[in-house]
């Protein structure tokens, strides 16, 4: 069955630390890949997306993600986190045909 | 409207009652998705619509759940004979179209509590 796995349930970092959140999916066809973020008290919003071309994509607020097809991975990175990055992060995969499935989410807490 | 609108924002019901949740997508968006988010868990895919048809209903948990969409606009998710395990936030999202590479725009969600 198709699925999306996020490796970390809760990550705690200090400000200025580097961030990498893992995401792997299981699906053999063509995919579109997304990272969504949910700040406290707000609804989900798009952080970045990959459709084709350069496997390294840059999003808002200094986030980037790299698609490694051979590893079925789409890890999210940020060189230096800020307290305002505290949120829940969701990896999502859109399958051929349009179905979009999400990972379980990773809660990021950044200590000032 | 300016964004995806969901109603009610909060619903408390008794076990065994039917509930209806409504989603108004962004005007012109042809794709519409429903997800369920239980406390402390990720987004569980329920169903999506392209126009008024639902190509994939595989996520509906049981035959107590149904959804429809009319006029390529409003969608309703109906849960019959609610159970306590149905308690969750039900999220709706819309997108310009399945062929588009656009993002999903989410509503605020409808929080359902079944007593």
PDB file of C-alpha atoms in Angstrom:
ATOM      1  CA  UNK A   1       0.000   0.000   0.000  1.00  0.00           C
ATOM      2  CA  UNK A   2       1.134   3.527  -0.629  1.00  0.00           C
ATOM      3  CA  UNK A   3       2.411   5.290   2.446  1.00  0.00           C
ATOM      4  CA  UNK A   4       4.490   8.191   3.670  1.00  0.00           C
ATOM      5  CA  UNK A   5       6.778   7.815   6.666  1.00  0.00           C
ATOM      6  CA  UNK A   6       8.247  10.618   8.712  1.00  0.00           C
ATOM      7  CA  UNK A   7      11.075   9.401  10.869  1.00  0.00           C
ATOM      8  CA  UNK A   8      10.773  11.737  13.806  1.00  0.00           C
ATOM      9  CA  UNK A   9       7.676  12.348  15.850  1.00  0.00           C
ATOM     10  CA  UNK A  10       9.081  15.210  17.910  1.00  0.00           C
ATOM     11  CA  UNK A  11      12.288  17.161  17.412  1.00  0.00           C
ATOM     12  CA  UNK A  12      13.624  19.680  19.914  1.00  0.00           C
ATOM     13  CA  UNK A  13      16.342  22.099  18.847  1.00  0.00           C
ATOM     14  CA  UNK A  14      17.958  25.258  20.083  1.00  0.00           C
ATOM     15  CA  UNK A  15      17.890  28.379  17.943  1.00  0.00           C
ATOM     16  CA  UNK A  16      20.565  28.444  15.236  1.00  0.00           C
ATOM     17  CA  UNK A  17      20.809  24.661  15.151  1.00  0.00           C
ATOM     18  CA  UNK A  18      20.516  22.917  11.806  1.00  0.00           C
ATOM     19  CA  UNK A  19      17.403  20.939  10.968  1.00  0.00           C
ATOM     20  CA  UNK A  20      16.774  17.851   8.903  1.00  0.00           C
ATOM     21  CA  UNK A  21      13.426  16.073   8.932  1.00  0.00           C
ATOM     22  CA  UNK A  22      13.204  12.744   7.193  1.00  0.00           C
ATOM     23  CA  UNK A  23      10.476  11.656   4.802  1.00  0.00           C
ATOM     24  CA  UNK A  24      10.221   8.425   2.845  1.00  0.00           C
ATOM     25  CA  UNK A  25       7.411   7.165   0.691  1.00  0.00           C
ATOM     26  CA  UNK A  26       6.428   3.875  -0.821  1.00  0.00           C
ATOM     27  CA  UNK A  27       5.067   4.151  -4.341  1.00  0.00           C
ATOM     28  CA  UNK A  28       6.583   3.086  -7.603  1.00  0.00           C
ATOM     29  CA  UNK A  29       5.012   5.598  -9.951  1.00  0.00           C
ATOM     30  CA  UNK A  30       5.564   9.242 -10.688  1.00  0.00           C
ATOM     31  CA  UNK A  31       5.013  11.465  -7.694  1.00  0.00           C
ATOM     32  CA  UNK A  32       4.752  15.090  -6.743  1.00  0.00           C
ATOM     33  CA  UNK A  33       6.209  15.868  -3.326  1.00  0.00           C
ATOM     34  CA  UNK A  34       5.296  18.479  -0.764  1.00  0.00           C
ATOM     35  CA  UNK A  35       6.118  19.728   2.686  1.00  0.00           C
ATOM     36  CA  UNK A  36       3.356  21.476   4.581  1.00  0.00           C
ATOM     37  CA  UNK A  37       3.637  23.348   7.861  1.00  0.00           C
ATOM     38  CA  UNK A  38       1.072  23.983  10.557  1.00  0.00           C
ATOM     39  CA  UNK A  39       1.954  26.774  12.967  1.00  0.00           C
ATOM     40  CA  UNK A  40       0.208  26.750  16.352  1.00  0.00           C
ATOM     41  CA  UNK A  41      -3.399  27.765  15.955  1.00  0.00           C
ATOM     42  CA  UNK A  42      -3.185  28.063  12.188  1.00  0.00           C
ATOM     43  CA  UNK A  43      -4.192  25.869   9.293  1.00  0.00           C
ATOM     44  CA  UNK A  44      -1.863  23.898   7.069  1.00  0.00           C
ATOM     45  CA  UNK A  45       0.104  25.848   4.494  1.00  0.00           C
ATOM     46  CA  UNK A  46       2.574  24.922   1.796  1.00  0.00           C
ATOM     47  CA  UNK A  47       6.275  25.166   2.596  1.00  0.00           C
ATOM     48  CA  UNK A  48       7.699  23.829  -0.653  1.00  0.00           C
ATOM     49  CA  UNK A  49       7.011  21.400  -3.480  1.00  0.00           C
ATOM     50  CA  UNK A  50       8.785  19.258  -6.045  1.00  0.00           C
ATOM     51  CA  UNK A  51       7.387  18.298  -9.447  1.00  0.00           C
ATOM     52  CA  UNK A  52      10.297  17.870 -11.810  1.00  0.00           C
ATOM     53  CA  UNK A  53      13.724  19.204 -12.665  1.00  0.00           C
ATOM     54  CA  UNK A  54      16.290  20.126 -10.038  1.00  0.00           C
ATOM     55  CA  UNK A  55      15.823  17.692  -7.153  1.00  0.00           C
ATOM     56  CA  UNK A  56      16.865  20.372  -4.678  1.00  0.00           C
ATOM     57  CA  UNK A  57      13.968  22.714  -4.120  1.00  0.00           C
ATOM     58  CA  UNK A  58      13.839  25.853  -2.060  1.00  0.00           C
ATOM     59  CA  UNK A  59      10.800  27.046  -0.195  1.00  0.00           C
ATOM     60  CA  UNK A  60       9.759  29.866   2.041  1.00  0.00           C
ATOM     61  CA  UNK A  61      11.594  30.963   5.173  1.00  0.00           C
ATOM     62  CA  UNK A  62      14.905  29.399   4.206  1.00  0.00           C
ATOM     63  CA  UNK A  63      13.665  25.810   3.994  1.00  0.00           C
ATOM     64  CA  UNK A  64      14.835  23.438   1.300  1.00  0.00           C
ATOM     65  CA  UNK A  65      14.275  19.786   0.458  1.00  0.00           C
ATOM     66  CA  UNK A  66      16.043  17.252  -1.682  1.00  0.00           C
ATOM     67  CA  UNK A  67      14.314  14.545  -3.685  1.00  0.00           C
ATOM     68  CA  UNK A  68      16.415  11.393  -3.903  1.00  0.00           C
ATOM     69  CA  UNK A  69      14.509   9.104  -6.222  1.00  0.00           C
ATOM     70  CA  UNK A  70      16.644   6.037  -5.561  1.00  0.00           C
ATOM     71  CA  UNK A  71      15.906   6.323  -1.854  1.00  0.00           C
ATOM     72  CA  UNK A  72      12.254   7.368  -2.219  1.00  0.00           C
ATOM     73  CA  UNK A  73      13.090  10.230   0.101  1.00  0.00           C
ATOM     74  CA  UNK A  74      12.292  13.929   0.330  1.00  0.00           C
ATOM     75  CA  UNK A  75      14.026  15.269   3.413  1.00  0.00           C
ATOM     76  CA  UNK A  76      13.449  18.795   4.662  1.00  0.00           C
ATOM     77  CA  UNK A  77      16.371  20.940   5.764  1.00  0.00           C
ATOM     78  CA  UNK A  78      17.133  24.335   7.202  1.00  0.00           C
ATOM     79  CA  UNK A  79      20.650  25.483   8.109  1.00  0.00           C
ATOM     80  CA  UNK A  80      19.661  27.582  11.122  1.00  0.00           C
ATOM     81  CA  UNK A  81      16.273  27.364  12.818  1.00  0.00           C
ATOM     82  CA  UNK A  82      14.490  30.143  14.624  1.00  0.00           C
ATOM     83  CA  UNK A  83      12.017  30.076  17.481  1.00  0.00           C
ATOM     84  CA  UNK A  84       9.310  31.048  14.960  1.00  0.00           C
ATOM     85  CA  UNK A  85       9.864  27.745  13.150  1.00  0.00           C
ATOM     86  CA  UNK A  86       8.146  25.941  16.004  1.00  0.00           C
ATOM     87  CA  UNK A  87       5.340  24.084  14.256  1.00  0.00           C
ATOM     88  CA  UNK A  88       4.233  20.721  12.969  1.00  0.00           C
ATOM     89  CA  UNK A  89       5.654  19.648   9.623  1.00  0.00           C
ATOM     90  CA  UNK A  90       3.964  17.239   7.242  1.00  0.00           C
ATOM     91  CA  UNK A  91       5.442  15.512   4.245  1.00  0.00           C
ATOM     92  CA  UNK A  92       2.953  14.675   1.481  1.00  0.00           C
ATOM     93  CA  UNK A  93       3.028  12.716  -1.749  1.00  0.00           C
ATOM     94  CA  UNK A  94       0.638  13.086  -4.636  1.00  0.00           C
ATOM     95  CA  UNK A  95       0.244   9.909  -6.610  1.00  0.00           C
ATOM     96  CA  UNK A  96      -0.637   9.489 -10.254  1.00  0.00           C
ATOM     97  CA  UNK A  97      -4.371  10.076 -10.493  1.00  0.00           C
ATOM     98  CA  UNK A  98      -4.387  12.816  -7.885  1.00  0.00           C
ATOM     99  CA  UNK A  99      -4.610  11.101  -4.505  1.00  0.00           C
ATOM    100  CA  UNK A 100      -2.530  13.019  -1.961  1.00  0.00           C
ATOM    101  CA  UNK A 101      -1.342  11.214   1.154  1.00  0.00           C
ATOM    102  CA  UNK A 102       0.396  12.659   4.178  1.00  0.00           C
ATOM    103  CA  UNK A 103       2.911  11.438   6.681  1.00  0.00           C
ATOM    104  CA  UNK A 104       2.213  11.358  10.393  1.00  0.00           C
ATOM    105  CA  UNK A 105       3.828  14.731  10.967  1.00  0.00           C
ATOM    106  CA  UNK A 106       6.859  15.885  12.932  1.00  0.00           C
ATOM    107  CA  UNK A 107       6.481  18.348  15.744  1.00  0.00           C
ATOM    108  CA  UNK A 108       9.388  20.782  15.886  1.00  0.00           C
ATOM    109  CA  UNK A 109      10.054  22.728  19.070  1.00  0.00           C
ATOM    110  CA  UNK A 110      12.741  25.411  18.913  1.00  0.00           C
ATOM    111  CA  UNK A 111      14.050  26.696  22.221  1.00  0.00           C
ATOM    112  CA  UNK A 112      15.001  30.380  22.296  1.00  0.00           C
TER     113      UNK A 112
ATOM    114  CA  UNK B   1     -14.535  33.231  -1.270  1.00  0.00           C
ATOM    115  CA  UNK B   2     -11.044  34.174  -0.261  1.00  0.00           C
ATOM    116  CA  UNK B   3     -10.248  30.816   1.273  1.00  0.00           C
ATOM    117  CA  UNK B   4     -11.617  27.366   2.013  1.00  0.00           C
ATOM    118  CA  UNK B   5     -14.480  27.630   4.439  1.00  0.00           C
ATOM    119  CA  UNK B   6     -15.656  24.797   6.653  1.00  0.00           C
ATOM    120  CA  UNK B   7     -18.670  24.548   8.913  1.00  0.00           C
ATOM    121  CA  UNK B   8     -19.376  23.945  11.651  1.00  0.00           C
ATOM    122  CA  UNK B   9     -16.034  24.769  13.194  1.00  0.00           C
ATOM    123  CA  UNK B  10     -16.976  22.764  16.245  1.00  0.00           C
ATOM    124  CA  UNK B  11     -19.588  20.032  16.661  1.00  0.00           C
ATOM    125  CA  UNK B  12     -20.420  18.018  19.752  1.00  0.00           C
ATOM    126  CA  UNK B  13     -22.833  15.167  19.245  1.00  0.00           C
ATOM    127  CA  UNK B  14     -24.093  12.077  20.978  1.00  0.00           C
ATOM    128  CA  UNK B  15     -23.106   8.617  19.905  1.00  0.00           C
ATOM    129  CA  UNK B  16     -25.498   7.277  17.301  1.00  0.00           C
ATOM    130  CA  UNK B  17     -26.479  10.639  15.829  1.00  0.00           C
ATOM    131  CA  UNK B  18     -25.790  11.653  12.243  1.00  0.00           C
ATOM    132  CA  UNK B  19     -23.607  14.658  11.454  1.00  0.00           C
ATOM    133  CA  UNK B  20     -23.004  16.642   8.306  1.00  0.00           C
ATOM    134  CA  UNK B  21     -19.866  18.652   7.695  1.00  0.00           C
ATOM    135  CA  UNK B  22     -19.670  21.241   4.971  1.00  0.00           C
ATOM    136  CA  UNK B  23     -16.828  22.544   2.859  1.00  0.00           C
ATOM    137  CA  UNK B  24     -16.854  25.580   0.581  1.00  0.00           C
ATOM    138  CA  UNK B  25     -13.734  25.470  -1.618  1.00  0.00           C
ATOM    139  CA  UNK B  26     -12.004  28.395  -3.227  1.00  0.00           C
ATOM    140  CA  UNK B  27     -14.019  29.559  -6.200  1.00  0.00           C
ATOM    141  CA  UNK B  28     -12.865  27.886  -9.400  1.00  0.00           C
ATOM    142  CA  UNK B  29     -10.993  25.062  -7.704  1.00  0.00           C
ATOM    143  CA  UNK B  30     -12.064  21.809  -9.288  1.00  0.00           C
ATOM    144  CA  UNK B  31     -10.283  19.403  -6.939  1.00  0.00           C
ATOM    145  CA  UNK B  32     -11.481  18.947  -3.375  1.00  0.00           C
ATOM    146  CA  UNK B  33     -10.065  16.681  -0.673  1.00  0.00           C
ATOM    147  CA  UNK B  34     -11.270  15.487   2.742  1.00  0.00           C
ATOM    148  CA  UNK B  35      -8.924  14.350   5.494  1.00  0.00           C
ATOM    149  CA  UNK B  36      -9.353  13.267   9.084  1.00  0.00           C
ATOM    150  CA  UNK B  37      -6.869  14.177  11.801  1.00  0.00           C
ATOM    151  CA  UNK B  38      -7.212  12.403  15.111  1.00  0.00           C
ATOM    152  CA  UNK B  39      -5.566  13.894  18.166  1.00  0.00           C
ATOM    153  CA  UNK B  40      -1.794  13.533  17.957  1.00  0.00           C
ATOM    154  CA  UNK B  41      -1.916  11.822  14.592  1.00  0.00           C
ATOM    155  CA  UNK B  42      -1.303  12.724  10.975  1.00  0.00           C
ATOM    156  CA  UNK B  43      -3.743  13.445   8.195  1.00  0.00           C
ATOM    157  CA  UNK B  44      -5.742  10.418   7.116  1.00  0.00           C
ATOM    158  CA  UNK B  45      -6.967  10.585   3.518  1.00  0.00           C
ATOM    159  CA  UNK B  46     -10.710  10.069   3.189  1.00  0.00           C
ATOM    160  CA  UNK B  47     -11.819  11.000  -0.321  1.00  0.00           C
ATOM    161  CA  UNK B  48     -11.189  13.436  -3.119  1.00  0.00           C
ATOM    162  CA  UNK B  49     -13.307  14.935  -5.868  1.00  0.00           C
ATOM    163  CA  UNK B  50     -12.439  16.089  -9.337  1.00  0.00           C
ATOM    164  CA  UNK B  51     -15.428  18.157 -10.283  1.00  0.00           C
ATOM    165  CA  UNK B  52     -18.440  16.348  -8.873  1.00  0.00           C
ATOM    166  CA  UNK B  53     -17.047  12.863  -9.205  1.00  0.00           C
ATOM    167  CA  UNK B  54     -14.937  10.997  -6.671  1.00  0.00           C
ATOM    168  CA  UNK B  55     -12.199   8.962  -8.378  1.00  0.00           C
ATOM    169  CA  UNK B  56     -10.938   7.577  -5.091  1.00  0.00           C
ATOM    170  CA  UNK B  57     -13.129   6.759  -2.108  1.00  0.00           C
ATOM    171  CA  UNK B  58     -10.698   4.251  -0.675  1.00  0.00           C
ATOM    172  CA  UNK B  59     -10.061   6.253   2.458  1.00  0.00           C
ATOM    173  CA  UNK B  60     -13.625   6.278   3.769  1.00  0.00           C
ATOM    174  CA  UNK B  61     -13.385   4.238   7.002  1.00  0.00           C
ATOM    175  CA  UNK B  62     -16.761   2.515   6.763  1.00  0.00           C
ATOM    176  CA  UNK B  63     -20.122   2.659   5.044  1.00  0.00           C
ATOM    177  CA  UNK B  64     -21.248   5.091   7.738  1.00  0.00           C
ATOM    178  CA  UNK B  65     -19.175   7.711   5.915  1.00  0.00           C
ATOM    179  CA  UNK B  66     -20.280   9.315   2.681  1.00  0.00           C
ATOM    180  CA  UNK B  67     -19.473  12.467   0.777  1.00  0.00           C
ATOM    181  CA  UNK B  68     -20.900  14.318  -2.121  1.00  0.00           C
ATOM    182  CA  UNK B  69     -20.162  17.402  -4.121  1.00  0.00           C
ATOM    183  CA  UNK B  70     -22.546  19.414  -6.219  1.00  0.00           C
ATOM    184  CA  UNK B  71     -22.063  22.161  -8.755  1.00  0.00           C
ATOM    185  CA  UNK B  72     -18.310  21.639  -8.620  1.00  0.00           C
ATOM    186  CA  UNK B  73     -18.459  23.681  -5.456  1.00  0.00           C
ATOM    187  CA  UNK B  74     -19.745  22.791  -2.010  1.00  0.00           C
ATOM    188  CA  UNK B  75     -19.027  19.377  -0.564  1.00  0.00           C
ATOM    189  CA  UNK B  76     -20.631  17.658   2.391  1.00  0.00           C
ATOM    190  CA  UNK B  77     -19.198  14.828   4.435  1.00  0.00           C
ATOM    191  CA  UNK B  78     -21.857  12.846   6.265  1.00  0.00           C
ATOM    192  CA  UNK B  79     -21.205  10.497   9.132  1.00  0.00           C
ATOM    193  CA  UNK B  80     -24.146   8.303  10.117  1.00  0.00           C
ATOM    194  CA  UNK B  81     -24.600   6.703  13.518  1.00  0.00           C
ATOM    195  CA  UNK B  82     -21.512   8.405  14.911  1.00  0.00           C
ATOM    196  CA  UNK B  83     -19.146   6.495  17.170  1.00  0.00           C
ATOM    197  CA  UNK B  84     -16.643   7.818  19.683  1.00  0.00           C
ATOM    198  CA  UNK B  85     -13.756   6.851  17.414  1.00  0.00           C
ATOM    199  CA  UNK B  86     -15.117   9.308  14.844  1.00  0.00           C
ATOM    200  CA  UNK B  87     -13.981  12.156  17.096  1.00  0.00           C
ATOM    201  CA  UNK B  88     -11.383  14.108  15.155  1.00  0.00           C
ATOM    202  CA  UNK B  89     -10.757  17.248  13.150  1.00  0.00           C
ATOM    203  CA  UNK B  90     -12.072  16.887   9.614  1.00  0.00           C
ATOM    204  CA  UNK B  91     -10.064  18.951   7.142  1.00  0.00           C
ATOM    205  CA  UNK B  92     -11.092  20.016   3.703  1.00  0.00           C
ATOM    206  CA  UNK B  93      -8.700  21.292   1.038  1.00  0.00           C
ATOM    207  CA  UNK B  94      -9.103  22.481  -2.514  1.00  0.00           C
ATOM    208  CA  UNK B  95      -6.792  22.753  -5.478  1.00  0.00           C
ATOM    209  CA  UNK B  96      -7.112  24.294  -8.941  1.00  0.00           C
ATOM    210  CA  UNK B  97      -7.208  20.805 -10.483  1.00  0.00           C
ATOM    211  CA  UNK B  98      -5.677  17.360 -10.439  1.00  0.00           C
ATOM    212  CA  UNK B  99      -3.709  18.063 -13.591  1.00  0.00           C
ATOM    213  CA  UNK B 100      -2.334  21.182 -12.032  1.00  0.00           C
ATOM    214  CA  UNK B 101       0.820  21.103 -10.039  1.00  0.00           C
ATOM    215  CA  UNK B 102      -0.636  23.535  -7.600  1.00  0.00           C
ATOM    216  CA  UNK B 103      -0.787  23.291  -3.867  1.00  0.00           C
ATOM    217  CA  UNK B 104      -3.696  22.365  -1.657  1.00  0.00           C
ATOM    218  CA  UNK B 105      -5.382  25.138   0.237  1.00  0.00           C
ATOM    219  CA  UNK B 106      -6.746  23.995   3.566  1.00  0.00           C
ATOM    220  CA  UNK B 107      -9.675  25.139   5.622  1.00  0.00           C
ATOM    221  CA  UNK B 108      -9.590  25.569   9.359  1.00  0.00           C
ATOM    222  CA  UNK B 109     -11.259  22.211   9.915  1.00  0.00           C
ATOM    223  CA  UNK B 110     -14.373  20.965  11.674  1.00  0.00           C
ATOM    224  CA  UNK B 111     -13.712  19.549  15.102  1.00  0.00           C
ATOM    225  CA  UNK B 112     -16.103  16.709  15.856  1.00  0.00           C
ATOM    226  CA  UNK B 113     -16.550  15.346  19.353  1.00  0.00           C
ATOM    227  CA  UNK B 114     -18.742  12.295  19.850  1.00  0.00           C
ATOM    228  CA  UNK B 115     -19.808  11.742  23.426  1.00  0.00           C
TER     229      UNK B 115
END
